[in-house]
Coordinates of C-alpha atoms and ligand atoms in Angstrom, one line a residue:
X159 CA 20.2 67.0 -15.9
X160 CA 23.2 65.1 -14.5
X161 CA 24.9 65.6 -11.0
X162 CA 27.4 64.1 -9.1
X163 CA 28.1 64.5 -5.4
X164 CA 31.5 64.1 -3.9
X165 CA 30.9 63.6 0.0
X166 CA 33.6 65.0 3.0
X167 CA 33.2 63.9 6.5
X168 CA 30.9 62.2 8.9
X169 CA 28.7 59.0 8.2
X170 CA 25.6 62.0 8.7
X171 CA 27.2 63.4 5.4
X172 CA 27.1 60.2 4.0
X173 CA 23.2 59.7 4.5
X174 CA 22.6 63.0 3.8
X175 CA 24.2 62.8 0.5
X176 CA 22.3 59.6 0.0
X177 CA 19.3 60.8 0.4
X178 CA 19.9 64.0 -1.7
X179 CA 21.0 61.5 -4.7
X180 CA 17.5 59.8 -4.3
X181 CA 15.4 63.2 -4.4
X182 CA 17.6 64.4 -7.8
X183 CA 16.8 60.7 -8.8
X184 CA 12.9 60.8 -8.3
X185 CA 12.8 64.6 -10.2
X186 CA 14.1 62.5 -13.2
X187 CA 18.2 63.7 -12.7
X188 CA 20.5 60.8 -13.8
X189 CA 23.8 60.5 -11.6
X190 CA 27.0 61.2 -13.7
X191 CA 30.6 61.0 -13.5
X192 CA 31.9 64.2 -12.3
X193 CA 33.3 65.4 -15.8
X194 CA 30.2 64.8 -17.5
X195 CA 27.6 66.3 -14.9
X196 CA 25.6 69.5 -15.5
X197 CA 25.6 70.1 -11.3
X198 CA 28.6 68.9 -8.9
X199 CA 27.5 69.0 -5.1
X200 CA 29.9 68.9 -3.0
X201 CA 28.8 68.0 0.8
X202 CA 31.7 68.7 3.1
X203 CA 33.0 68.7 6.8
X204 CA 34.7 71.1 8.9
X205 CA 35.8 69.4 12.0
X206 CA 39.1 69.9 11.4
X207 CA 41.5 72.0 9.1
X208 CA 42.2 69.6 6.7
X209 CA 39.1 69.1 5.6
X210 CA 38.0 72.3 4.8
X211 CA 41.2 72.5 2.7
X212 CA 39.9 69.9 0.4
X213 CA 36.4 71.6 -0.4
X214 CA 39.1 74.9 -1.1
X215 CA 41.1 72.3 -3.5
X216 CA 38.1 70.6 -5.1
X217 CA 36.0 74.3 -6.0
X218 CA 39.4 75.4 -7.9
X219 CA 39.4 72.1 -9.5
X220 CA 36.1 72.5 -10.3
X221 CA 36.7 76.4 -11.7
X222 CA 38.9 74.7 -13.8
X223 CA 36.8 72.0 -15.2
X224 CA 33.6 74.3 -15.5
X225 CA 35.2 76.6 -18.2
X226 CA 34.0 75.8 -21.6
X227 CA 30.8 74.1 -19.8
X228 CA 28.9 77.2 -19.0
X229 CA 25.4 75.5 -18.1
X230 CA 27.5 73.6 -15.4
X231 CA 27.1 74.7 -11.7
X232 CA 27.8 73.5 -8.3
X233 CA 26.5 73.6 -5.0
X234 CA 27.8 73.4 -1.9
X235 CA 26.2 71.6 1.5
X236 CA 27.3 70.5 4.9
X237 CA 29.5 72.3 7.3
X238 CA 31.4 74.3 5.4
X239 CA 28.7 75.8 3.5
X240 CA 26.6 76.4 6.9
X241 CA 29.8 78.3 8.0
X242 CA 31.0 80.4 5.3
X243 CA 27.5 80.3 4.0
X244 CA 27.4 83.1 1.1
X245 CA 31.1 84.0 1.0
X246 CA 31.2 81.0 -1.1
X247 CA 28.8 82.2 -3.4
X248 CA 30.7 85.3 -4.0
X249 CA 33.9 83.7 -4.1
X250 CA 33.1 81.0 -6.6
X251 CA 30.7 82.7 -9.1
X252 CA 29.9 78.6 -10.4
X253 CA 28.6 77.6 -6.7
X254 CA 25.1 78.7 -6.8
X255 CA 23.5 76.9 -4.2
X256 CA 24.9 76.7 -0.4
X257 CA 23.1 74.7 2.0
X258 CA 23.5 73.4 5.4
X259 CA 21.8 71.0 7.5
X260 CA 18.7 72.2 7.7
X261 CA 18.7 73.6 4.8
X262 CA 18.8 70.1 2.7
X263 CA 15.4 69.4 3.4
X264 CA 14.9 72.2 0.4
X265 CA 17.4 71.7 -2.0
X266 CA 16.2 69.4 -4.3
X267 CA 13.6 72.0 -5.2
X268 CA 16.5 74.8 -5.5
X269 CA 18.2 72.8 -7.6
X270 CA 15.1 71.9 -10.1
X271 CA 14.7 76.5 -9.8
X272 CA 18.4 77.1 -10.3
X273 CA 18.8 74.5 -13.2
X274 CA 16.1 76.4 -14.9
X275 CA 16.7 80.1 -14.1
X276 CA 20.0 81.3 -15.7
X277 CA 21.8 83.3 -13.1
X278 CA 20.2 82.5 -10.0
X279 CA 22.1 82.0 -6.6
X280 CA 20.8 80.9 -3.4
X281 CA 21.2 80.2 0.0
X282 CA 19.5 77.7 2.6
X283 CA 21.5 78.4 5.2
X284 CA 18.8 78.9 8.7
X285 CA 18.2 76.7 11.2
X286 CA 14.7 75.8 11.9
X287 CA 13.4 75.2 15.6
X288 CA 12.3 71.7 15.1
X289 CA 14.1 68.6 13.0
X290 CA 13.5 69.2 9.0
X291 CA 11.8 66.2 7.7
X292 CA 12.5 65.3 4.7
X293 CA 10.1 64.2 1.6
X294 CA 11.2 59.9 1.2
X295 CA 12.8 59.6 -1.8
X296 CA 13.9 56.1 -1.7
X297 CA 14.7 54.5 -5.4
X298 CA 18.7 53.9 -6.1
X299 CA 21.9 56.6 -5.6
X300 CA 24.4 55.7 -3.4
X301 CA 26.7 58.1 -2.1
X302 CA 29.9 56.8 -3.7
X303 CA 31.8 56.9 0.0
X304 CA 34.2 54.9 1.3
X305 CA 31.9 54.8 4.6
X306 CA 28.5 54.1 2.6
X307 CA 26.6 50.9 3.6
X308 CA 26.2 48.0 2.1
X309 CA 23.7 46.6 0.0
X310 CA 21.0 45.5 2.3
X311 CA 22.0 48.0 5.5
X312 CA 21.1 51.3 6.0
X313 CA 21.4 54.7 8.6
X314 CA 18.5 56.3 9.8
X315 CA 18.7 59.8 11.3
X316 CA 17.3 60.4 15.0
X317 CA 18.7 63.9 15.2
X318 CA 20.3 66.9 14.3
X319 CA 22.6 69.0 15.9
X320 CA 24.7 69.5 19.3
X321 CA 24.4 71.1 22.5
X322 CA 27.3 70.3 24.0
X323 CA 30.1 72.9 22.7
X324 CA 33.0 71.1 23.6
X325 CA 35.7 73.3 23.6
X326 CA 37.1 72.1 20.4
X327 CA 34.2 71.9 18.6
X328 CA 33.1 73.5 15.6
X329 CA 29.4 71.0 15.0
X330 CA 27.0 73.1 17.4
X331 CA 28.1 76.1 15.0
X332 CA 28.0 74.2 11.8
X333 CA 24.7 71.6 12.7
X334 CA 23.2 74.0 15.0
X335 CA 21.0 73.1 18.5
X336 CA 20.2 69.3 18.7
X337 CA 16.8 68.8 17.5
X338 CA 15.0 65.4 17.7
X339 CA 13.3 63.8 15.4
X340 CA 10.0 62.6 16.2
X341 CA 9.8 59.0 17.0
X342 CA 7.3 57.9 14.4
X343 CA 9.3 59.2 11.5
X344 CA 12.0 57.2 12.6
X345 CA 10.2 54.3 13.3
X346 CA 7.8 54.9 9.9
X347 CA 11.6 54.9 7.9
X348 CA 13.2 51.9 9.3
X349 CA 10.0 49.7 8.6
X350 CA 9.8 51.2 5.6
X351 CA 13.8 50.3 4.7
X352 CA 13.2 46.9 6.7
X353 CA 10.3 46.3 4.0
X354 CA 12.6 47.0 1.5
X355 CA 15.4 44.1 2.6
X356 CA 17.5 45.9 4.5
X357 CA 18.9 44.0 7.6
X358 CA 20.9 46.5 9.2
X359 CA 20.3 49.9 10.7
X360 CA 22.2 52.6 12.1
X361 CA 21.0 54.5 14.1
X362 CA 22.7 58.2 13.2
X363 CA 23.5 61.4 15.3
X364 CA 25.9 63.6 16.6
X365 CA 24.8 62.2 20.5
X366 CA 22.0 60.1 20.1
X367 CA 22.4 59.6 23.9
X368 CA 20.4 62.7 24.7
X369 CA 17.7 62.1 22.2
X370 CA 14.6 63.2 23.2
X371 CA 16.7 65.9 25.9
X372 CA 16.3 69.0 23.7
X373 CA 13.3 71.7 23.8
X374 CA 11.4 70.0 21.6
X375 CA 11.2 66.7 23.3
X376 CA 10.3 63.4 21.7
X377 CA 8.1 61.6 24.0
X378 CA 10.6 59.3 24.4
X379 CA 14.5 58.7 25.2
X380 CA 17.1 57.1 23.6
X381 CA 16.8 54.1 25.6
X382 CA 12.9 53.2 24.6
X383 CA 13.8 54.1 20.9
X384 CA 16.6 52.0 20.7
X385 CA 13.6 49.1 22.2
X386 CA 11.0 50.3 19.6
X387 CA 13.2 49.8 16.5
X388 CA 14.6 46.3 17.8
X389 CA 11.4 45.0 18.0
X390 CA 10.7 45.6 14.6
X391 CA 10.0 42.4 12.7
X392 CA 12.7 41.7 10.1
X393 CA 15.4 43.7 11.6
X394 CA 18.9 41.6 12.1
X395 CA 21.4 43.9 13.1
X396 CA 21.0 47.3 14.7
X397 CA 23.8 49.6 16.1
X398 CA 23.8 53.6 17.1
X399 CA 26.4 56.4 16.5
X400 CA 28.1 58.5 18.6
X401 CA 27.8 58.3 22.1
X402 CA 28.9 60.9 24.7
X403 CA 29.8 58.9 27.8
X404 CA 28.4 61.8 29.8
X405 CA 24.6 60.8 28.4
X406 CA 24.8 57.1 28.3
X407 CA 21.9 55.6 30.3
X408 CA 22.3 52.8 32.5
X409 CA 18.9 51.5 30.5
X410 CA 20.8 51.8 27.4
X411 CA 24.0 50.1 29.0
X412 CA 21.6 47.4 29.8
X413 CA 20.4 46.6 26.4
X414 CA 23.1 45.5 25.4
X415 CA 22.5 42.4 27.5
X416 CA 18.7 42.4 26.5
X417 CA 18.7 43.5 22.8
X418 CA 19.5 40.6 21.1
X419 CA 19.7 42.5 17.3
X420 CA 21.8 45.1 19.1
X421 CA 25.2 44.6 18.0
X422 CA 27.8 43.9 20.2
X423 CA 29.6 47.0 19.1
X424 CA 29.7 51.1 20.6
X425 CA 32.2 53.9 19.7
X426 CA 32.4 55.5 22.6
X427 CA 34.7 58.8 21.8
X428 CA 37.1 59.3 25.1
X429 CA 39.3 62.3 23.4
X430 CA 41.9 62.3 26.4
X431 CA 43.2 59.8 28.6
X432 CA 44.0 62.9 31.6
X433 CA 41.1 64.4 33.7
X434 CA 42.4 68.1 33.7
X435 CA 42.4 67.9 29.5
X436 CA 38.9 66.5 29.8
X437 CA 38.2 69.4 32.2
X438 CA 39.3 72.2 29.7
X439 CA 37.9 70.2 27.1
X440 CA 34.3 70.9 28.6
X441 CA 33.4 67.1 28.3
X442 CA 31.7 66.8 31.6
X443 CA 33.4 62.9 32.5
X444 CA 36.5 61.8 34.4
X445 CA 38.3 58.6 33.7
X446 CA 36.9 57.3 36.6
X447 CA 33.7 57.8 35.2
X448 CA 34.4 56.5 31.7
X449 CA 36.1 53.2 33.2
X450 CA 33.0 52.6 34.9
X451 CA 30.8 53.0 31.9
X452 CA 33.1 50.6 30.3
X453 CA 33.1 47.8 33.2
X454 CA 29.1 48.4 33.1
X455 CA 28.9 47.6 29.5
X456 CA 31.2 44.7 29.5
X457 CA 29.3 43.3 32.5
X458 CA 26.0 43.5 30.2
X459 CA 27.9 42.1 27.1
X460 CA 31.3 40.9 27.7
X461 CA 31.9 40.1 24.1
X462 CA 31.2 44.0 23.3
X463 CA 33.9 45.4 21.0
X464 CA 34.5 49.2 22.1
X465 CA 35.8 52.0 19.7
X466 CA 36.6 55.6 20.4
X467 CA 38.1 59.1 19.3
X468 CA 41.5 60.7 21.0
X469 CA 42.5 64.0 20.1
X470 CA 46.2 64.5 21.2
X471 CA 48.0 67.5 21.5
X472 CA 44.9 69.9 22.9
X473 CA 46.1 73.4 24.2
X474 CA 48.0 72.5 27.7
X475 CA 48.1 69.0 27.3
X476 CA 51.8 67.8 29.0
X477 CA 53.6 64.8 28.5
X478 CA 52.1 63.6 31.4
X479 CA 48.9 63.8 30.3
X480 CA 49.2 62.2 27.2
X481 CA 50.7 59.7 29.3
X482 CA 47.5 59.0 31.0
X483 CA 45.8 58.7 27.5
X484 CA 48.0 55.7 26.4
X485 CA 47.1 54.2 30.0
X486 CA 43.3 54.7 29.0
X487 CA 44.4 52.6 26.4
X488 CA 45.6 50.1 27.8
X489 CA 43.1 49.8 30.4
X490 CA 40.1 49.9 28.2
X491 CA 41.7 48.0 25.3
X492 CA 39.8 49.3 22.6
X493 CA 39.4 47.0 19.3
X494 CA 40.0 50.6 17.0
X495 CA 40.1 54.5 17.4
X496 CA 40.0 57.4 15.3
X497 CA 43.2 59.7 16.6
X498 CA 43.4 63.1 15.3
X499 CA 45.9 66.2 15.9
X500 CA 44.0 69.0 18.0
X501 CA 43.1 71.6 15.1
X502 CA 42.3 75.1 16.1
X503 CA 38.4 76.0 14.6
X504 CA 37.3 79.3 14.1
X505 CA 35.1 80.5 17.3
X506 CA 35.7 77.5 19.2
X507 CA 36.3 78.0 23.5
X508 CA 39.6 76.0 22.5
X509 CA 41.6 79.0 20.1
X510 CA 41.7 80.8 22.8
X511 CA 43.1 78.5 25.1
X512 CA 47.3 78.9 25.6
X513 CA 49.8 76.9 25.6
X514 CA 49.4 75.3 22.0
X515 CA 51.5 72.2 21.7
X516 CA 54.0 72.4 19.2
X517 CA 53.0 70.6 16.1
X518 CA 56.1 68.0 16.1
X519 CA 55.4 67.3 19.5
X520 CA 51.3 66.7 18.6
X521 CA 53.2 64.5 15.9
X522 CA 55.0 62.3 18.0
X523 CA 52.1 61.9 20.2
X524 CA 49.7 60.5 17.9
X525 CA 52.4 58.6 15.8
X526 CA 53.0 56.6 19.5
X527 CA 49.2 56.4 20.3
X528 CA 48.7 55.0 16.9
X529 CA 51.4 52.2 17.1
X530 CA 50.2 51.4 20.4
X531 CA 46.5 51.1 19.0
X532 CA 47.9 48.8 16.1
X533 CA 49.2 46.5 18.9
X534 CA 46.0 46.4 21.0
X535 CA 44.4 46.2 17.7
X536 CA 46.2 42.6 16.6
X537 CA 45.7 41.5 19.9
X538 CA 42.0 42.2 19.5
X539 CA 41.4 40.6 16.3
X540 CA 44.0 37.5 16.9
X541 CA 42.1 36.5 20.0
X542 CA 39.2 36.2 17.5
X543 CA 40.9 32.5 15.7
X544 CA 39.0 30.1 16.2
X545 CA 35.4 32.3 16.9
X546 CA 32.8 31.1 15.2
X547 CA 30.5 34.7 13.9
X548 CA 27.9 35.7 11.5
X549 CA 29.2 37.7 8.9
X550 CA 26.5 40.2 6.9
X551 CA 28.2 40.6 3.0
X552 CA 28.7 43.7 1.7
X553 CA 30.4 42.7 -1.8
X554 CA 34.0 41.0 -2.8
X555 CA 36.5 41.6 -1.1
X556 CA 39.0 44.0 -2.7
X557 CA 41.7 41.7 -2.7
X558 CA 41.0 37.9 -4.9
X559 CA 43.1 35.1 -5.2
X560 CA 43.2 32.8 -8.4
X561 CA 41.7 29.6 -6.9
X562 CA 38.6 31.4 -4.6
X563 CA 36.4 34.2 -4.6
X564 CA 36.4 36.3 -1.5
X565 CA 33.8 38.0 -0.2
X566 CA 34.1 40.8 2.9
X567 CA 31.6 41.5 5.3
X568 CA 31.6 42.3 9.3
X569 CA 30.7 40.2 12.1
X570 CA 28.3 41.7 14.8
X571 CA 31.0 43.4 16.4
X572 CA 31.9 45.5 13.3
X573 CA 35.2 43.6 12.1
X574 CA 36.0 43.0 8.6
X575 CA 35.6 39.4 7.9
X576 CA 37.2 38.2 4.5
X577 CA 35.9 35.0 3.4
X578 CA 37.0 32.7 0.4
X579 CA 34.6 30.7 -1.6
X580 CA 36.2 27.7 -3.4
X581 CA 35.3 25.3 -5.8
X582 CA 31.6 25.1 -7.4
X583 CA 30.7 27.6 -4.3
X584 CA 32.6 30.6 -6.5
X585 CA 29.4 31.6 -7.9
X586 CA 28.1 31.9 -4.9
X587 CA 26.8 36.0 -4.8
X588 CA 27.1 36.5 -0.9
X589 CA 26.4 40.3 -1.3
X590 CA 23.6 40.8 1.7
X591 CA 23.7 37.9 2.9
X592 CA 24.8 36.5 6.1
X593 CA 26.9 33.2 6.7
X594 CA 28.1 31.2 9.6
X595 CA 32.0 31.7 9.5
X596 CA 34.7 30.3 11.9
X597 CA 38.0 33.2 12.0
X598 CA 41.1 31.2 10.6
X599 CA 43.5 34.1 10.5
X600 CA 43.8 37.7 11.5
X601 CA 45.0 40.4 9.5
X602 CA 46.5 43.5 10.4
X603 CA 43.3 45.5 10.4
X604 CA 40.6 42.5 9.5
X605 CA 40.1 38.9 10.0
X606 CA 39.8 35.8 7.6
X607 CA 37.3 32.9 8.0
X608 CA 35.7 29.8 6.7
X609 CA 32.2 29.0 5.5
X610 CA 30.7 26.8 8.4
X611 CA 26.9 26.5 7.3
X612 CA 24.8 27.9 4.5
X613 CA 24.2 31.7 3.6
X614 CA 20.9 33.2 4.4
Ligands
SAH293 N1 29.5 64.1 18.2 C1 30.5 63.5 17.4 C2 31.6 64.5 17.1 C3 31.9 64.4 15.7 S1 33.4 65.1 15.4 C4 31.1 62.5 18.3 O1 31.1 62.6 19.5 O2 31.6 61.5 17.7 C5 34.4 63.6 15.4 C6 35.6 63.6 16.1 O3 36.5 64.6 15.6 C7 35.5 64.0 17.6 O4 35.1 62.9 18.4 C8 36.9 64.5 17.9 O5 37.7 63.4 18.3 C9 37.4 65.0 16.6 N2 37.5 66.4 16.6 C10 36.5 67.3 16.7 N3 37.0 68.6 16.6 C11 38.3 68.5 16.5 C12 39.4 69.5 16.4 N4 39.1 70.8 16.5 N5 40.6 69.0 16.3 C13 40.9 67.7 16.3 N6 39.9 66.7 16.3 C14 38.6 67.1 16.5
SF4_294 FE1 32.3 67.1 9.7 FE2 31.2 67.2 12.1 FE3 30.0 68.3 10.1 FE4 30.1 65.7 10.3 S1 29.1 67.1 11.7 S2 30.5 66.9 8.5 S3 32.2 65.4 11.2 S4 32.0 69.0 10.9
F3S295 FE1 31.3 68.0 19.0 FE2 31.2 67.4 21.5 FE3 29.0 67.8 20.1 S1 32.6 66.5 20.0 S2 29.5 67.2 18.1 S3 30.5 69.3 20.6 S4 29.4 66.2 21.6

């Protein structure tokens, strides 16, 4: 049998479609290119409209591409599976697996069933009370994602799930009630991916904040995790995703300062700049309170580079209070952000909510809030010339030059380093490896720099 999987969405897509490739890869599958595979799996994301409108696109494309091929199938996992669940199956008689988070745990062996029984169609679709562990599958298949790691880093998942419904929402629907994962399974993978040469672990979920918070417990929070897997021997670089400010611990703002393999890096979504759209937006801070997080973690690390998520044009939001979001930018001066265009989700608290803002006027808003990020943005990375860093390789770079070969990587604070190797050096494979560099230049969006020691 030979699959492909084409992955939407969230870096918790990107391991989950990962590890899905490694399961089909241990039961003997081959990975494919998509015309050639026997079973296409899509794994998609339905935060906003747009993306749900691509897995729509991609099923008729694949419609199209499955005639003449009737042993091919597909199957269809993540959000917008868990959400229109076995509408899909009916709709698109070639889908005959939907899955969703839970639910992936089991789909390997649904595959290995439906592959053999003609006809079959089937759903994994419940949420179970505790986090799913999975079987470790951990020979070859990478997620072919613009976001997958690189050769020698790696995510680990600490949760699943939300309970925080913002009022925009649609993940506590789609991922279900945050579950923890139990402590030792996390700590049992990274030593096990640490054993296997990887340098660099993220720590995934949707708030890894409030880990250890939900019914099931942990016996331990997020703080005395994040401890545990930096004292692992071997481990060079660890960093977490995503924070809610509301849950950040001062014992996690603190080890920053005391962590010395925790990167100097945290996206730390803000959505909204005004206190009355964080109100109706059910996220449970005010500015005041964010800025103080902020101050906090610069205090612990001043080199820290922050990142965040703004969602402009929210039911109700006014000039003025997009106003207050570009001063929130200003103020905090983050290095990057994700902006996106408030998009209504079915059975969120937020369709409800009245007056929508017109979609020109959403336009204009994050058009300005994104030119005024690309500003703060060069600033950022211009005030990095001269900085000497440590740059972990993920491959070349994209863009060569006749006399060098450059490789691209990311300092600890998660900025794209280009680096030129000249001479006798140009053989030099710097793919998960790490290298004294010294910045030279800055980019629009990444930074150039210079070899200053050996690669190790
Ligand atoms: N727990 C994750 C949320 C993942 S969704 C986190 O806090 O990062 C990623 C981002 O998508 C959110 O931070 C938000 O900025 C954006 N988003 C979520 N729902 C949205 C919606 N309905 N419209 C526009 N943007 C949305
Ligand atoms: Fe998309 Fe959110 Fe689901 Fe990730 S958790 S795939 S961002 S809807
Ligand atoms: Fe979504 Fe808010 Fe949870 S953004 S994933 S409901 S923290």
């Amino acid at each position: 049998m030979k699959f492909h999987i084409v992955t939407f969405g969230c870096q918790m897509n990107v391991n989950d479609s990962d590890w899905l490739a490694r399961a089909l890869l241990a039961r003997g599958w081959q990975e494919a290119p998509e015309d050639e595979a026997d079973l296409v799996v899509l794994n998609t994301c339905s935060v906003r409209e747009k993306p749900e409108q691509k897995v729509h696109s991609a099923l008729g494309r694949l419609g199209q591409s499955f005639r003449g091929r009737p042993q091919a199938f597909a199957a269809v996992g993540g959000c917008v599976a868990q959400q229109l669940g076995e509408d899909l199956l009916r709709r698109y008689p070639f889908v005959r697996l939907v899955f969703g988070s839970d639910g992936i745990a089991q789909a390997p062996n649904a595959l290995e069933r439906i592959a053999a029984e003609p006809g079959l169609q089937m759903a994994l679709l419940d949420f179970l009370k505790t986090y799913p562990e999975r079987e470790e599958a951990w020979e070859g298949g990478a997620a072919a994602h613009a976001d997958a790691p690189g050769p020698r880093q790696c995510f680990v998942n600490i949760m699943q799930g939300c309970d925080n419904f913002c009022a925009y929402c649609i993940v506590p629907y789609t991922r279900g009630r945050q579950k923890s994962r139990r402590p030792e399974a996390v700590l049992r993978e990274c030593r096990e991916q640490i054993a296997r040469g990887v340098r660099e672990i993220t720590l995934l979920g949707q708030n890894v904040n409030s880990f250890g918070q939900d019914a099931g417990g942990a016996g331990m929070n997020f703080a005395e995790l994040l401890h545990a897997v930096a004292a692992l021997p071997g481990l060079d670089r660890l960093r977490f995703t995503t924070s809610h400010p509301k849950d950040i611990a001062p014992e996690v703002v603190r080890a920053f300062g005391e962590l010395e393999n925790l990167c100097p890096h945290l996206h730390l979504p803000l959505q909204s700049g005004s206190d009355a759209v964080l109100r109706r937006m059910g996220r449970k801070y005010d500015t005041e309170r964010y800025l103080r997080i902020v101050r906090e973690l610069q205090a612990a690390r001043p080199d820290i580079a922050l990142g965040t998520d703004l969602i402009v044009g929210f039911p109700g939001e006014t000039d003025e209070d997009f106003e207050r979001t570009l001063e929130m930018m200003r103020e905090v001066r983050f290095e990057s952000s994700f902006s996106f265009k408030y998009s209504d989700r079915p059975g969120v608290a937020a369709v409800n909510m009245t007056p929508k803002v017109d979609p020109q006027t959403a336009s204009d808003r994050l058009s300005r809030l994104q030119e005024l990020q690309n500003e703060i943005t060069s600033e950022a990375l211009e005030s990095r010339v001269g900085a000497v860093c440590e740059v972990l390789f993920d491959g070349p770079s994209r863009v060569q030059s006749e006399d060098a070969a450059f490789w691209r990587g990311r300092d600890s604070g998660g900025r794209i380093v280009n680096v030129p190797l000249c001479g006798a050096e140009r053989e030099e494979d710097l793919a998960g490896r790490m290298m004294p560099v010294r910045i030279t230049e800055a980019k629009k969006h990444s930074l150039i720099g210079e070899k200053t020691g050996e690669a190790w």
